[in-house]
């Protein structure tokens, strides 16, 4: 809380285990693994943004931001809690997403693909 601006950082950590990889990507390659993790981070953030927009339109704090503000800034919260429904749609959200592929899974090439087509 900083005056009229309310902001919050949402942190998410995800760990993925691939079961089977039938693409041309070699996930055991450090470069491809990082590209996949970056893509997962972007996808998670996009979904979180879409969900937030939907609940902000409803002015429904089902996420629990009000409770987080109350815990962190109890004095300020008590002064402004009656305005929370008006403020909730205006909260500025920063996302910190961290994905990690902890198992590349079984890698098999689909029929007709050659090993030299694999992106490493």
PDB file of C-alpha atoms in Angstrom:
ATOM      1  CA  UNK A   1       0.000   0.000   0.000  1.00  0.00           C
ATOM      2  CA  UNK A   2       1.395   3.341  -1.043  1.00  0.00           C
ATOM      3  CA  UNK A   3      -1.197   6.059  -0.808  1.00  0.00           C
ATOM      4  CA  UNK A   4      -3.853   5.350  -3.400  1.00  0.00           C
ATOM      5  CA  UNK A   5      -1.817   2.615  -5.062  1.00  0.00           C
ATOM      6  CA  UNK A   6      -2.242  -0.929  -3.879  1.00  0.00           C
ATOM      7  CA  UNK A   7       0.141  -3.527  -5.243  1.00  0.00           C
ATOM      8  CA  UNK A   8       0.977  -7.143  -4.608  1.00  0.00           C
ATOM      9  CA  UNK A   9       3.537  -9.663  -5.824  1.00  0.00           C
ATOM     10  CA  UNK A  10       2.238 -13.103  -6.685  1.00  0.00           C
ATOM     11  CA  UNK A  11       4.883 -15.817  -6.577  1.00  0.00           C
ATOM     12  CA  UNK A  12       4.452 -19.275  -8.067  1.00  0.00           C
ATOM     13  CA  UNK A  13       6.845 -22.199  -8.234  1.00  0.00           C
ATOM     14  CA  UNK A  14       6.020 -25.152 -10.462  1.00  0.00           C
ATOM     15  CA  UNK A  15       7.800 -28.436 -10.991  1.00  0.00           C
ATOM     16  CA  UNK A  16       7.045 -30.557 -14.042  1.00  0.00           C
ATOM     17  CA  UNK A  17       7.661 -34.182 -14.823  1.00  0.00           C
ATOM     18  CA  UNK A  18       7.251 -34.997 -18.488  1.00  0.00           C
ATOM     19  CA  UNK A  19       5.873 -38.459 -19.089  1.00  0.00           C
ATOM     20  CA  UNK A  20       6.635 -38.797 -22.772  1.00  0.00           C
ATOM     21  CA  UNK A  21       8.231 -36.481 -25.306  1.00  0.00           C
ATOM     22  CA  UNK A  22       7.207 -37.214 -28.886  1.00  0.00           C
ATOM     23  CA  UNK A  23       8.398 -33.877 -30.291  1.00  0.00           C
ATOM     24  CA  UNK A  24      11.582 -32.957 -32.120  1.00  0.00           C
ATOM     25  CA  UNK A  25      12.863 -31.250 -28.961  1.00  0.00           C
ATOM     26  CA  UNK A  26      15.608 -32.842 -26.879  1.00  0.00           C
ATOM     27  CA  UNK A  27      14.585 -31.681 -23.403  1.00  0.00           C
ATOM     28  CA  UNK A  28      17.759 -33.185 -21.945  1.00  0.00           C
ATOM     29  CA  UNK A  29      19.578 -30.336 -23.710  1.00  0.00           C
ATOM     30  CA  UNK A  30      20.091 -27.494 -21.213  1.00  0.00           C
ATOM     31  CA  UNK A  31      19.174 -24.883 -23.821  1.00  0.00           C
ATOM     32  CA  UNK A  32      15.900 -26.604 -24.803  1.00  0.00           C
ATOM     33  CA  UNK A  33      15.076 -27.281 -21.149  1.00  0.00           C
ATOM     34  CA  UNK A  34      15.415 -23.585 -20.333  1.00  0.00           C
ATOM     35  CA  UNK A  35      13.320 -22.610 -23.369  1.00  0.00           C
ATOM     36  CA  UNK A  36      10.583 -24.974 -22.196  1.00  0.00           C
ATOM     37  CA  UNK A  37      10.727 -23.599 -18.641  1.00  0.00           C
ATOM     38  CA  UNK A  38      10.519 -20.020 -19.966  1.00  0.00           C
ATOM     39  CA  UNK A  39       7.495 -20.948 -22.061  1.00  0.00           C
ATOM     40  CA  UNK A  40       5.868 -22.600 -19.036  1.00  0.00           C
ATOM     41  CA  UNK A  41       6.500 -19.430 -16.990  1.00  0.00           C
ATOM     42  CA  UNK A  42       4.822 -17.294 -19.651  1.00  0.00           C
ATOM     43  CA  UNK A  43       1.844 -19.654 -19.902  1.00  0.00           C
ATOM     44  CA  UNK A  44       1.329 -19.746 -16.131  1.00  0.00           C
ATOM     45  CA  UNK A  45       1.537 -15.956 -15.890  1.00  0.00           C
ATOM     46  CA  UNK A  46      -0.920 -15.510 -18.768  1.00  0.00           C
ATOM     47  CA  UNK A  47      -3.445 -17.821 -17.114  1.00  0.00           C
ATOM     48  CA  UNK A  48      -3.029 -16.067 -13.785  1.00  0.00           C
ATOM     49  CA  UNK A  49      -3.559 -12.672 -15.447  1.00  0.00           C
ATOM     50  CA  UNK A  50      -6.716 -13.879 -17.187  1.00  0.00           C
ATOM     51  CA  UNK A  51      -8.106 -15.280 -13.934  1.00  0.00           C
ATOM     52  CA  UNK A  52      -7.323 -12.038 -12.096  1.00  0.00           C
ATOM     53  CA  UNK A  53      -9.022  -9.922 -14.764  1.00  0.00           C
ATOM     54  CA  UNK A  54     -12.144 -12.079 -14.511  1.00  0.00           C
ATOM     55  CA  UNK A  55     -12.455 -11.774 -10.732  1.00  0.00           C
ATOM     56  CA  UNK A  56     -11.549  -8.082 -10.746  1.00  0.00           C
ATOM     57  CA  UNK A  57     -14.457  -7.445 -13.129  1.00  0.00           C
ATOM     58  CA  UNK A  58     -16.710  -9.090 -10.562  1.00  0.00           C
ATOM     59  CA  UNK A  59     -15.046  -7.144  -7.722  1.00  0.00           C
ATOM     60  CA  UNK A  60     -14.753 -10.486  -5.953  1.00  0.00           C
ATOM     61  CA  UNK A  61     -11.532 -11.015  -4.019  1.00  0.00           C
ATOM     62  CA  UNK A  62     -11.649 -14.809  -4.099  1.00  0.00           C
ATOM     63  CA  UNK A  63      -7.844 -14.797  -4.290  1.00  0.00           C
ATOM     64  CA  UNK A  64      -7.364 -13.374  -0.811  1.00  0.00           C
ATOM     65  CA  UNK A  65      -5.568 -10.114  -1.543  1.00  0.00           C
ATOM     66  CA  UNK A  66      -7.567  -8.307   1.154  1.00  0.00           C
ATOM     67  CA  UNK A  67      -6.352 -10.757   3.802  1.00  0.00           C
ATOM     68  CA  UNK A  68      -2.754 -10.322   2.614  1.00  0.00           C
ATOM     69  CA  UNK A  69      -3.050  -6.519   2.859  1.00  0.00           C
ATOM     70  CA  UNK A  70      -4.683  -6.831   6.288  1.00  0.00           C
ATOM     71  CA  UNK A  71      -1.799  -8.975   7.589  1.00  0.00           C
ATOM     72  CA  UNK A  72       0.950  -6.807   6.116  1.00  0.00           C
ATOM     73  CA  UNK A  73      -0.548  -3.349   6.769  1.00  0.00           C
ATOM     74  CA  UNK A  74      -3.091  -3.671   9.609  1.00  0.00           C
ATOM     75  CA  UNK A  75      -3.273   0.048  10.472  1.00  0.00           C
ATOM     76  CA  UNK A  76      -3.677   1.216   6.885  1.00  0.00           C
ATOM     77  CA  UNK A  77      -6.090  -1.625   6.193  1.00  0.00           C
ATOM     78  CA  UNK A  78      -8.386  -0.593   9.026  1.00  0.00           C
ATOM     79  CA  UNK A  79      -8.589   2.907   7.562  1.00  0.00           C
ATOM     80  CA  UNK A  80      -9.324   1.746   4.015  1.00  0.00           C
ATOM     81  CA  UNK A  81     -11.071  -1.604   4.343  1.00  0.00           C
ATOM     82  CA  UNK A  82     -14.472  -0.113   3.484  1.00  0.00           C
ATOM     83  CA  UNK A  83     -13.114   0.817   0.050  1.00  0.00           C
ATOM     84  CA  UNK A  84     -11.728  -2.633  -0.765  1.00  0.00           C
ATOM     85  CA  UNK A  85     -14.378  -3.476  -3.389  1.00  0.00           C
ATOM     86  CA  UNK A  86     -13.538  -0.311  -5.301  1.00  0.00           C
ATOM     87  CA  UNK A  87      -9.794  -0.805  -4.921  1.00  0.00           C
ATOM     88  CA  UNK A  88      -9.610  -4.521  -5.755  1.00  0.00           C
ATOM     89  CA  UNK A  89     -10.024  -4.027  -9.527  1.00  0.00           C
ATOM     90  CA  UNK A  90      -7.191  -1.470  -9.488  1.00  0.00           C
ATOM     91  CA  UNK A  91      -4.566  -3.504  -7.624  1.00  0.00           C
ATOM     92  CA  UNK A  92      -1.283  -3.622  -9.506  1.00  0.00           C
ATOM     93  CA  UNK A  93       0.012  -7.189  -9.614  1.00  0.00           C
ATOM     94  CA  UNK A  94       3.595  -8.244 -10.243  1.00  0.00           C
ATOM     95  CA  UNK A  95       4.217 -11.899 -11.081  1.00  0.00           C
ATOM     96  CA  UNK A  96       7.289 -13.949 -10.164  1.00  0.00           C
ATOM     97  CA  UNK A  97       6.944 -17.356 -11.789  1.00  0.00           C
ATOM     98  CA  UNK A  98       9.538 -20.118 -11.612  1.00  0.00           C
ATOM     99  CA  UNK A  99       9.071 -23.389 -13.482  1.00  0.00           C
ATOM    100  CA  UNK A 100      11.402 -26.337 -13.388  1.00  0.00           C
ATOM    101  CA  UNK A 101      11.330 -29.492 -15.494  1.00  0.00           C
ATOM    102  CA  UNK A 102      12.604 -32.094 -13.034  1.00  0.00           C
ATOM    103  CA  UNK A 103      12.224 -35.092 -15.332  1.00  0.00           C
ATOM    104  CA  UNK A 104      12.494 -35.040 -19.133  1.00  0.00           C
ATOM    105  CA  UNK A 105      10.379 -38.174 -19.468  1.00  0.00           C
ATOM    106  CA  UNK A 106      10.712 -40.884 -22.052  1.00  0.00           C
ATOM    107  CA  UNK A 107      11.746 -39.617 -25.462  1.00  0.00           C
ATOM    108  CA  UNK A 108      10.508 -41.426 -28.533  1.00  0.00           C
ATOM    109  CA  UNK A 109      10.410 -40.159 -32.078  1.00  0.00           C
ATOM    110  CA  UNK A 110       7.162 -40.579 -33.963  1.00  0.00           C
ATOM    111  CA  UNK A 111       7.203 -42.891 -36.975  1.00  0.00           C
ATOM    112  CA  UNK A 112       8.951 -41.363 -39.965  1.00  0.00           C
ATOM    113  CA  UNK A 113      11.149 -38.938 -38.041  1.00  0.00           C
ATOM    114  CA  UNK A 114      14.925 -39.247 -38.063  1.00  0.00           C
ATOM    115  CA  UNK A 115      17.235 -38.688 -35.104  1.00  0.00           C
ATOM    116  CA  UNK A 116      19.017 -35.906 -37.003  1.00  0.00           C
ATOM    117  CA  UNK A 117      15.769 -33.877 -36.965  1.00  0.00           C
ATOM    118  CA  UNK A 118      15.875 -33.553 -33.164  1.00  0.00           C
ATOM    119  CA  UNK A 119      16.461 -29.981 -31.930  1.00  0.00           C
ATOM    120  CA  UNK A 120      19.252 -30.010 -29.364  1.00  0.00           C
TER     121      UNK A 120
END
